[in-house]
Every structure is written in C-alpha cells, then in structure tokens.
Amino acid sequence: MPTTIASARAEFIRQMSRDNSATERPRLLEVLDAMITWSQAHASLVRFRADGDPKGAIRFEEVATGGVFWAATPRRENVPLLQLLPGSNHLLSDADRSDAVSRLNAVTREGNPAGRLQLGFGALKNPAARAAVMQLMDELAEKVEAARSHARRVAVAAAVKPGGVPFQHATSSKVFCTQMAFEVASEAIQVLGGNGLTREYPVEKIFRDARASLIEDGENGMLGLMAAARL
C-alpha cells in the first residue's frame, strides 16, 4: 500500500484513470498537485497521512491534532472528490486561508470555467470551502443579471420600436438567456451535490425546465443558424 506522497499520487492516478478520460486527467491532477504543493509549503500545519488507503485516497492531516485536513478520493464512474473537512476550520489564519483558496481557484476556474472544484457537501462548514462557494454564487448571480438585462433591453425595444425588433435580436435574447439559465441551474446542482437531484430541493425542477428551454420555441443551435443567415 502507498506510504509516501509519490506512491499515493501514483495510486490515485491509477485508480482515477479507470473512470476519467485522458482529456480530463490533466485538469484533475492540477487540482491535486496544487493541494499537495500548498500542503508541503505549510508543513508546520499539515502533513501527509501515510496510512496506505487501499481505495487510492490521499489525505493530509493537522499536525497539532492528527485530524484529517483535506482528502482527495477517486470514485467509481465519477470525478474524484476533494474534501476540505469541517474539523480543520480553526487551523488556518485568514491570510493562509485566502492563499489556499486563490491557489485552488487558479487551477479550477481561470481559463477553465467548466472545471469546478468538487467539494463534499459537509465541507461547506469550512470557511475556506464556504468562501469558494460564495464566490461561485456571486458569479452565478452575475450571469442571471446579465440575462435579465439582455431580455429587458430586447423587450423594451420590441415595445417601442414600430414593427418590433429584428429576428436576430430576438433570437439572441432567447439563446443567451436560456443558455445562462441552463448553466446556472447546472452549477446549482453541483453545489448541492446529490441533494440537488432530489425533489426535496426545487433546483432539480429548475434544471429540467432550463434544459427544456434550450429546445422549446426553437432549438438554440438552429435559431443561431437562422439568425446568422440574416446578418
């Protein structure tokens, strides 16, 4: 069983490779390596737990308490799960916490908007994880407001302009707004994890409705082609 960081990383890659495509692996390894690098730079706070996990999990624990600080675990038929565990919320100073979040954001968001950091739902109790999710929520709110602004602008133009707005303008509003709705609903499910797929939360219905909106009243791809022909 792996008892060093290098051997644990190799085992993690081996198990992850069963269920993740070759194109996905570099992005996922970037996240893992960013966490390992940050942890090694803060050796007085956290250390590698050399317990040889048979499932390929990599864990770093608090030096002071021995409690797990973060863990990365391969999962069958899914992307690996990265958890920042609740018991670690007292460990970092505000400066260190901001540093950790910014390093993670650098490899999970910039230039790769679809590659969101996978977080366990319980990790939201941790300030660092909560800050990352709150930043994501702010980004989603910006998308919603942009879609609303676009729709209002076209609606006002249609109301005051004789003959209404050109087809391509109306089409762009429909395509943009429905695409934003789908992206926001998808990210909302990602934040909630498995709970987002249950009927106990309204987000699963919102997601279904948003997905249907890409097709109803004209499929977005076809509308785009029709609008392009009128330019």
Coordinates of C-alpha atoms in Angstrom, one line a residue:
M1 CA 0.0 0.0 0.0
P2 CA 1.2 3.6 -0.7
T3 CA 3.1 5.1 2.2
T4 CA 4.7 8.1 0.5
I5 CA 3.2 11.1 -1.3
A6 CA 4.7 10.0 -4.6
S7 CA 3.4 6.4 -4.3
A8 CA 0.0 7.6 -3.1
R9 CA -0.2 10.1 -6.0
A10 CA 0.7 7.3 -8.4
E11 CA -2.0 5.0 -7.0
F12 CA -4.5 7.9 -7.1
I13 CA -3.8 8.4 -10.8
R14 CA -4.1 4.7 -11.5
Q15 CA -7.5 4.4 -9.9
M16 CA -8.7 7.7 -11.3
S17 CA -7.7 6.7 -14.8
R18 CA -10.3 3.9 -14.8
D19 CA -13.2 6.4 -14.7
N20 CA -11.9 9.6 -16.2
S21 CA -11.0 10.4 -19.8
A22 CA -7.4 11.2 -20.8
T23 CA -8.5 14.8 -21.6
E24 CA -9.9 15.3 -18.1
R25 CA -6.9 13.9 -16.1
P26 CA -4.5 16.8 -16.5
R27 CA -7.1 19.2 -15.1
L28 CA -7.9 17.0 -12.2
L29 CA -4.2 16.4 -11.5
E30 CA -3.6 20.2 -11.5
V31 CA -6.1 20.5 -8.6
L32 CA -4.5 17.6 -6.7
D33 CA -1.0 18.9 -7.2
A34 CA -2.0 22.4 -6.2
M35 CA -3.3 21.0 -2.9
I36 CA -0.2 18.8 -2.3
T37 CA 2.2 21.8 -3.1
W38 CA 0.3 24.1 -0.8
S39 CA 0.3 21.5 2.0
Q40 CA 4.1 20.8 1.6
A41 CA 4.7 24.6 1.8
H42 CA 2.8 24.6 5.1
A43 CA 4.5 21.6 6.7
S44 CA 4.2 23.1 10.2
L45 CA 0.4 22.9 9.9
V46 CA -0.4 19.8 7.8
R47 CA 1.4 16.6 6.9
F48 CA 0.8 13.6 4.7
R49 CA -1.1 10.7 6.3
A50 CA 0.8 7.6 5.4
D51 CA -1.9 5.1 6.1
G52 CA -1.8 3.4 2.7
D53 CA -5.5 3.8 1.8
P54 CA -6.5 0.9 -0.5
K55 CA -9.0 3.0 -2.3
G56 CA -6.4 5.4 -3.5
A57 CA -7.4 8.3 -1.3
I58 CA -4.7 10.9 -0.4
R59 CA -5.1 12.6 2.9
F60 CA -3.3 15.3 4.8
E61 CA -3.8 15.8 8.5
E62 CA -3.4 18.5 11.0
V63 CA 0.0 18.3 12.7
A64 CA -1.5 19.5 16.0
T65 CA -4.5 17.2 16.3
G66 CA -4.0 14.4 13.7
G67 CA -7.4 15.1 12.3
V68 CA -7.8 14.9 8.5
F69 CA -7.5 18.4 7.0
W70 CA -8.2 17.5 3.3
A71 CA -8.7 14.4 1.3
A72 CA -8.8 13.5 -2.4
T73 CA -10.6 10.3 -3.2
P74 CA -11.1 8.5 -6.6
R75 CA -14.7 7.5 -7.2
R76 CA -16.2 4.8 -9.5
E77 CA -17.8 6.3 -12.6
N78 CA -17.3 9.9 -11.4
V79 CA -14.6 12.6 -11.0
P80 CA -12.5 12.4 -7.8
L81 CA -13.9 14.0 -4.7
L82 CA -11.9 16.7 -3.0
Q83 CA -13.0 17.5 0.6
L84 CA -11.9 20.3 2.9
L85 CA -13.1 18.8 6.1
P86 CA -15.1 20.7 8.8
G87 CA -12.7 19.9 11.7
S88 CA -10.0 22.0 10.1
N89 CA -11.7 25.4 10.2
H90 CA -9.5 26.6 13.1
L91 CA -6.2 25.6 11.6
L92 CA -5.6 28.5 9.1
S93 CA -5.1 32.1 9.6
D94 CA -7.2 34.4 7.3
A95 CA -4.1 35.1 5.1
D96 CA -3.3 31.4 4.7
R97 CA -7.0 30.6 4.0
S98 CA -7.1 33.2 1.3
D99 CA -3.8 31.9 -0.2
A100 CA -5.2 28.3 -0.3
V101 CA -8.5 29.4 -2.0
S102 CA -6.7 31.6 -4.5
R103 CA -4.3 28.8 -5.5
L104 CA -7.2 26.4 -5.9
N105 CA -9.2 29.0 -7.9
A106 CA -6.2 29.4 -10.2
V107 CA -6.4 25.8 -11.4
T108 CA -10.1 25.3 -11.2
R109 CA -11.6 28.4 -12.7
E110 CA -9.2 30.6 -14.7
G111 CA -9.3 29.6 -18.3
N112 CA -11.3 26.5 -17.4
P113 CA -14.8 27.7 -16.4
A114 CA -16.3 24.2 -16.6
G115 CA -13.7 22.7 -14.3
R116 CA -15.3 23.5 -10.9
L117 CA -13.7 22.2 -7.8
Q118 CA -15.5 19.2 -6.5
L119 CA -16.5 19.7 -2.8
G120 CA -18.2 17.4 -0.3
F121 CA -21.4 19.0 0.9
G122 CA -20.2 18.8 4.5
A123 CA -17.2 20.9 3.6
L124 CA -19.3 24.0 3.4
K125 CA -18.9 24.2 7.1
N126 CA -15.3 25.0 6.5
P127 CA -14.6 28.8 6.0
A128 CA -12.2 28.2 3.0
A129 CA -14.7 26.0 1.2
R130 CA -17.6 28.3 2.0
A131 CA -15.7 31.3 0.6
A132 CA -15.1 29.4 -2.6
V133 CA -18.8 28.5 -2.9
M134 CA -19.8 32.1 -2.1
Q135 CA -17.5 33.3 -4.9
L136 CA -19.2 30.9 -7.3
M137 CA -22.6 32.1 -6.2
D138 CA -21.6 35.6 -6.9
E139 CA -20.5 34.5 -10.4
L140 CA -23.9 32.8 -11.0
A141 CA -25.7 36.0 -9.8
E142 CA -23.8 38.0 -12.4
K143 CA -24.9 35.6 -15.1
V144 CA -28.5 35.8 -14.1
E145 CA -28.4 39.6 -14.0
A146 CA -26.7 39.7 -17.4
A147 CA -29.5 37.5 -18.9
R148 CA -32.2 39.7 -17.3
S149 CA -30.6 42.9 -18.7
H150 CA -30.5 41.3 -22.1
A151 CA -34.1 40.2 -22.0
R152 CA -35.3 43.6 -20.7
R153 CA -33.4 45.5 -23.4
V154 CA -35.0 43.4 -26.2
A155 CA -38.4 43.6 -24.6
V156 CA -38.3 47.4 -24.3
A157 CA -37.1 47.7 -27.9
A158 CA -39.9 45.5 -29.1
A159 CA -42.5 47.6 -27.3
V160 CA -41.4 51.0 -28.5
K161 CA -40.0 50.3 -32.0
P162 CA -42.5 50.1 -34.8
G163 CA -42.5 46.7 -36.3
G164 CA -40.7 45.2 -33.3
V165 CA -37.0 44.1 -33.2
P166 CA -35.1 42.3 -36.0
F167 CA -35.3 38.5 -35.8
Q168 CA -31.6 38.1 -35.0
H169 CA -32.0 40.4 -31.9
A170 CA -35.0 38.5 -30.6
T171 CA -33.2 35.2 -31.2
S172 CA -30.0 36.3 -29.5
S173 CA -32.1 37.1 -26.4
K174 CA -33.7 33.7 -26.3
V175 CA -30.5 31.8 -26.9
F176 CA -28.4 33.8 -24.4
C177 CA -31.0 33.8 -21.6
T178 CA -31.8 30.1 -21.9
Q179 CA -28.2 29.2 -22.1
M180 CA -27.4 31.2 -18.9
A181 CA -30.4 29.6 -17.2
F182 CA -29.1 26.1 -18.0
E183 CA -25.5 26.9 -16.9
V184 CA -26.7 28.5 -13.6
A185 CA -29.0 25.6 -12.8
S186 CA -26.3 23.1 -13.6
E187 CA -23.8 24.8 -11.2
A188 CA -26.5 25.0 -8.5
I189 CA -26.9 21.2 -8.7
Q190 CA -23.1 20.9 -8.5
V191 CA -23.0 23.0 -5.3
L192 CA -25.8 20.9 -3.6
G193 CA -24.3 17.6 -4.7
G194 CA -26.6 14.6 -4.5
N195 CA -29.2 16.7 -2.7
G196 CA -29.6 18.8 -5.9
L197 CA -31.0 15.7 -7.7
T198 CA -33.8 15.1 -5.2
R199 CA -37.3 16.6 -5.3
E200 CA -36.7 18.0 -1.8
Y201 CA -35.0 20.9 -3.4
P202 CA -36.5 23.0 -6.3
V203 CA -33.2 23.1 -8.2
E204 CA -33.8 19.7 -9.9
K205 CA -37.1 21.1 -11.5
I206 CA -35.4 24.3 -12.4
F207 CA -32.6 22.3 -14.1
R208 CA -35.2 20.3 -16.1
D209 CA -37.1 23.4 -17.1
A210 CA -33.8 25.2 -18.1
R211 CA -32.7 22.2 -20.2
A212 CA -36.1 22.1 -22.0
S213 CA -35.9 25.8 -22.7
L214 CA -32.9 25.2 -25.0
I215 CA -35.2 23.3 -27.3
E216 CA -38.7 24.8 -26.9
D217 CA -39.7 27.8 -29.1
G218 CA -36.9 26.9 -31.4
E219 CA -33.7 24.8 -30.7
N220 CA -30.9 27.2 -29.9
G221 CA -28.4 25.9 -32.4
M222 CA -31.0 26.1 -35.3
L223 CA -32.0 29.6 -34.2
G224 CA -28.4 30.7 -34.2
L225 CA -28.0 29.5 -37.8
M226 CA -31.2 31.2 -38.9
A227 CA -30.1 34.5 -37.2
A228 CA -26.6 34.2 -38.8
A229 CA -28.3 33.9 -42.2
R230 CA -29.9 37.3 -41.7
L231 CA -26.8 39.2 -40.7

